[in-house]
Short mmCIF file of C-alpha atoms and ligand atoms in Angstrom, two decimals:
data_model
loop_
_atom_site.label_atom_id
_atom_site.label_comp_id
_atom_site.label_asym_id
_atom_site.label_seq_id
_atom_site.Cartn_x
_atom_site.Cartn_y
_atom_site.Cartn_z
CA MET E 1 81.89 83.65 136.63
CA ARG E 2 84.88 82.47 138.18
CA VAL E 3 88.00 84.50 137.00
CA LEU E 4 92.10 83.60 137.93
CA LEU E 5 94.56 86.12 137.47
CA ILE E 6 98.54 85.28 137.29
CA GLY E 7 101.33 87.56 136.68
CA PRO E 8 104.54 89.26 138.06
CA PRO E 9 104.14 91.42 140.67
CA GLY E 10 103.63 94.89 139.04
CA ALA E 11 102.02 93.37 136.14
CA GLY E 12 98.65 95.17 136.83
CA LYS E 13 96.63 92.40 138.16
CA GLY E 14 95.16 93.98 141.27
CA THR E 15 93.99 97.42 139.11
CA GLN E 16 92.44 95.25 136.93
CA ALA E 17 90.80 92.89 139.02
CA ALA E 18 89.36 95.95 141.22
CA ARG E 19 88.00 97.08 137.29
CA ILE E 20 86.94 93.30 136.25
CA ALA E 21 85.32 92.53 139.69
CA GLU E 22 83.17 96.38 138.98
CA HIS E 23 81.93 95.73 135.74
CA PHE E 24 80.68 91.70 136.04
CA ASP E 25 79.56 92.71 138.99
CA LEU E 26 82.43 89.56 140.93
CA GLY E 27 83.50 89.18 144.41
CA ASN E 28 87.50 90.70 144.13
CA ILE E 29 89.69 88.16 146.10
CA ALA E 30 93.05 89.32 146.49
CA THR E 31 95.00 87.38 148.36
CA GLY E 32 97.46 89.87 149.49
CA ALA E 33 95.98 92.43 150.40
CA LEU E 34 94.28 89.27 153.21
CA LEU E 35 97.75 88.72 154.14
CA ARG E 36 98.77 91.80 154.97
CA GLU E 37 95.31 92.71 156.45
CA GLN E 38 96.23 90.06 158.55
CA VAL E 39 99.38 91.60 158.93
CA ALA E 40 98.38 94.66 160.28
CA ASN E 41 95.32 93.37 162.55
CA GLY E 42 98.38 91.19 163.95
CA THR E 43 96.58 88.30 163.24
CA GLU E 44 99.06 85.20 164.65
CA LEU E 45 98.52 84.33 161.21
CA GLY E 46 100.01 87.78 160.44
CA LYS E 47 102.88 87.10 162.86
CA VAL E 48 103.88 84.11 160.13
CA ALA E 49 103.21 85.82 157.51
CA ARG E 50 104.47 88.58 157.04
CA GLU E 51 108.52 87.00 157.99
CA TYR E 52 108.00 85.54 154.92
CA MET E 53 106.10 88.58 152.52
CA ASP E 54 108.74 90.74 153.94
CA ARG E 55 111.39 88.59 152.94
CA GLY E 56 110.23 88.12 149.28
CA ASP E 57 109.20 84.67 149.50
CA LEU E 58 106.05 82.64 149.40
CA VAL E 59 103.68 82.26 152.31
CA PRO E 60 103.47 78.82 153.21
CA ASP E 61 100.30 76.73 151.31
CA ASP E 62 98.20 75.39 153.55
CA ILE E 63 97.83 79.12 155.38
CA VAL E 64 97.15 80.70 151.89
CA ILE E 65 94.80 77.15 150.57
CA GLU E 66 93.12 77.59 153.98
CA MET E 67 92.22 81.30 153.98
CA ALA E 68 91.57 81.32 150.08
CA ARG E 69 88.86 78.97 150.17
CA ASP E 70 85.93 81.23 153.04
CA ARG E 71 86.23 84.14 150.19
CA MET E 72 85.54 81.74 147.24
CA VAL E 73 82.51 79.89 148.55
CA GLN E 74 81.13 83.03 149.98
CA ALA E 75 82.13 85.01 146.20
CA SER E 76 81.12 81.88 144.25
CA GLU E 77 76.99 81.74 145.66
CA ALA E 78 77.49 85.54 145.22
CA GLY E 79 77.76 85.48 141.87
CA GLY E 80 81.30 84.58 141.31
CA TYR E 81 84.31 86.42 142.13
CA VAL E 82 88.29 87.69 140.65
CA LEU E 83 90.70 85.27 142.12
CA ASP E 84 94.24 87.76 142.05
CA GLY E 85 97.33 86.20 143.36
CA TYR E 86 96.45 82.70 144.15
CA PRO E 87 96.92 80.13 143.17
CA ARG E 88 100.74 81.43 143.39
CA THR E 89 102.90 77.20 142.73
CA LEU E 90 101.63 73.97 141.93
CA ALA E 91 100.42 72.45 145.07
CA GLN E 92 97.91 75.74 145.55
CA ALA E 93 96.93 75.32 141.95
CA GLU E 94 95.85 71.04 142.60
CA ALA E 95 94.91 71.65 145.81
CA ALA E 96 92.34 74.40 144.62
CA TYR E 97 91.17 72.44 141.40
CA ARG E 98 90.32 69.49 143.17
CA TRP E 99 88.75 71.61 145.66
CA ALA E 100 86.87 73.24 143.05
CA VAL E 101 85.49 71.02 141.09
CA ALA E 102 84.10 68.94 144.57
CA LYS E 103 82.72 71.56 145.33
CA GLY E 104 80.79 72.17 141.93
CA ILE E 105 82.47 75.76 141.07
CA PRO E 106 85.21 74.98 138.73
CA PHE E 107 87.71 78.33 137.70
CA ASP E 108 85.94 79.57 134.39
CA LEU E 109 89.76 81.23 132.99
CA THR E 110 92.55 82.74 134.14
CA LEU E 111 94.13 85.87 132.71
CA TYR E 112 98.21 85.68 132.11
CA PHE E 113 99.67 89.11 132.41
CA GLU E 114 102.48 89.49 130.23
CA ILE E 115 104.97 91.75 130.63
CA GLU E 116 108.67 91.57 130.14
CA GLU E 117 111.07 92.21 133.69
CA GLU E 118 112.12 95.16 132.78
CA GLU E 119 108.92 97.56 132.49
CA LEU E 120 108.45 95.91 135.81
CA LEU E 121 111.30 97.09 138.20
CA ALA E 122 109.90 100.83 136.55
CA ARG E 123 106.36 100.18 137.55
CA LEU E 124 107.67 98.73 140.81
CA ALA E 125 110.08 101.14 142.01
CA GLY E 126 107.11 103.63 141.44
CA ARG E 127 104.67 101.75 143.32
CA ALA E 128 107.10 101.13 146.56
CA ARG E 129 107.79 104.80 146.60
CA GLU E 130 103.82 105.62 146.23
CA GLU E 131 102.88 102.53 148.35
CA HIS E 132 105.28 102.29 151.28
CA ARG E 133 105.21 98.59 151.25
CA SER E 134 107.83 97.06 152.74
CA ASP E 135 107.75 93.88 150.90
CA ASP E 136 108.36 96.71 147.20
CA THR E 137 112.48 97.38 147.99
CA GLU E 138 114.77 97.15 144.59
CA GLU E 139 115.77 94.45 146.24
CA THR E 140 113.02 92.60 147.04
CA VAL E 141 111.53 92.92 144.07
CA ARG E 142 113.97 91.30 142.61
CA HIS E 143 113.83 87.76 144.66
CA ARG E 144 109.60 88.33 144.62
CA LEU E 145 110.16 88.14 140.62
CA GLU E 146 112.64 85.70 140.97
CA VAL E 147 109.83 83.63 143.18
CA PHE E 148 107.61 83.65 140.34
CA ALA E 149 109.62 83.13 137.65
CA ALA E 150 110.50 79.55 139.52
CA GLN E 151 106.70 79.13 142.00
CA THR E 152 104.44 81.18 139.51
CA ARG E 153 104.87 80.93 136.37
CA PRO E 154 104.96 77.26 136.36
CA LEU E 155 100.51 77.38 136.74
CA VAL E 156 100.76 79.30 132.51
CA ASP E 157 101.35 75.67 131.61
CA TYR E 158 99.31 74.17 133.65
CA TYR E 159 96.28 76.06 133.37
CA GLN E 160 97.34 76.12 129.20
CA ARG E 161 96.85 71.88 129.22
CA ARG E 162 93.62 72.33 131.47
CA ARG E 163 92.40 74.58 128.10
CA ILE E 164 91.23 77.34 130.40
CA LEU E 165 93.66 80.45 129.56
CA VAL E 166 94.16 83.21 127.68
CA ARG E 167 97.48 85.89 127.31
CA ILE E 168 96.94 89.20 127.92
CA ASN E 169 99.48 91.81 126.75
CA ALA E 170 99.44 94.03 130.58
CA VAL E 171 101.59 96.55 128.87
CA GLY E 172 100.14 99.64 127.30
CA PRO E 173 97.45 102.85 128.59
CA ILE E 174 95.85 100.48 131.42
CA ASP E 175 91.93 101.77 129.63
CA ALA E 176 92.68 99.37 126.70
CA ILE E 177 94.22 96.45 128.37
CA SER E 178 91.18 96.64 130.51
CA GLU E 179 88.82 96.63 127.38
CA GLN E 180 91.14 93.76 126.26
CA ILE E 181 89.99 91.82 129.40
CA PHE E 182 86.07 92.58 129.38
CA ALA E 183 86.44 92.02 125.26
CA THR E 184 88.00 88.27 126.15
CA LEU E 185 85.27 87.59 129.11
CA HIS E 186 82.15 88.82 127.62
CA TRP E 187 83.31 86.83 125.00
CA HIS E 188 83.75 83.68 127.56
CA LYS E 189 80.24 84.27 128.75
CA ALA E 190 79.04 84.26 125.80
CA ARG E 191 80.00 81.55 124.71
CA ALA E 192 79.42 79.11 127.54
CA MET E 193 76.14 80.91 127.44
CA ALA E 194 75.95 79.90 124.24
CA ALA E 195 76.55 75.85 124.95
CA GLY E 196 74.17 76.00 127.83
CA VAL E 197 77.00 75.28 130.54
CA ASN E 198 79.03 77.12 132.87
CA ARG E 199 82.06 74.51 132.57
CA PRO E 200 84.29 75.35 129.51
CA GLU E 201 86.14 72.02 128.31
CA TRP E 202 87.02 73.19 125.18
CA ALA E 203 89.69 74.85 123.55
CA LEU E 204 89.49 78.74 124.55
CA ASP E 205 90.54 81.71 121.48
CA PRO E 206 90.35 85.05 122.98
CA PRO E 207 89.41 87.47 120.21
CA GLY E 208 92.16 89.14 118.05
CA SER E 209 94.60 85.73 118.42
CA SER E 210 94.95 83.30 115.79
P1 AMP J 1 100.86 90.51 146.54
O1 AMP J 1 99.89 91.59 146.92
O2 AMP J 1 100.11 89.31 145.26
O3 AMP J 1 101.84 91.03 145.63
O4 AMP J 1 101.20 89.41 147.38
C1 AMP J 1 102.01 89.75 149.06
C2 AMP J 1 102.85 89.23 148.92
O5 AMP J 1 101.40 88.29 149.72
C3 AMP J 1 103.25 88.32 148.39
O6 AMP J 1 104.35 88.07 148.02
C4 AMP J 1 103.58 87.13 149.27
O7 AMP J 1 104.35 86.58 149.91
C5 AMP J 1 102.37 86.75 149.77
N1 AMP J 1 101.09 85.73 149.09
C6 AMP J 1 100.18 86.52 148.52
N2 AMP J 1 99.18 85.77 147.43
C7 AMP J 1 100.30 84.64 147.97
C8 AMP J 1 100.21 82.82 147.67
N3 AMP J 1 98.86 82.65 146.39
N4 AMP J 1 100.90 81.74 147.95
C9 AMP J 1 101.47 82.33 148.75
N5 AMP J 1 102.21 83.76 148.93
C10 AMP J 1 100.93 85.13 148.81
#
């Protein structure tokens, strides 16, 4: 199973990605964490990426697209992955789609974490205190939310048109959100198996939706 997570910063993607990976035995690929690793190791890529990250801007598409590919191939061979924070622009989504289809490993499902901005600002302020992330100051957080709205939210329509989008209510207890996600993914898996395919070309109505 190959699953993408889309949502604004602070929506809980990282927490849920770790749980999904464990529950379904999938690789966990987080482009933000991979980039922070490059920054910490002082690599050339890290030096370039850091400027963008500290401002709360997105790192250029070509850097991220290249970085994600190897991991996606490795994880696909090992049974699938949950992808947290990629694609984040339409250009990345198109590149990832064309590449994955050509490789015969198209995405199965995109989970969109829906949450109000007010809730996000409160959460991100808490995370800034706990994790001391250099991109979690209030000003940068606001900017990252703007970047999300302008560059990443259009992916919701994009994946809806591809009929692989499921909306997740990302407000509430963490366990309840995980349950919602697990139910959706189990349902998806069962349906894919019943259909005898692993390429979902059908409309997806997750459990509980009408
Ligand atoms: P995250 O940990 O997912 O919030 O990502 C932290 C930062 O890494 C983002 O604010 C971006 O600067 C950068 N980043 C992570 N993923 C991507 C991506 N797919 N495209 C561009 N920049 C990214």
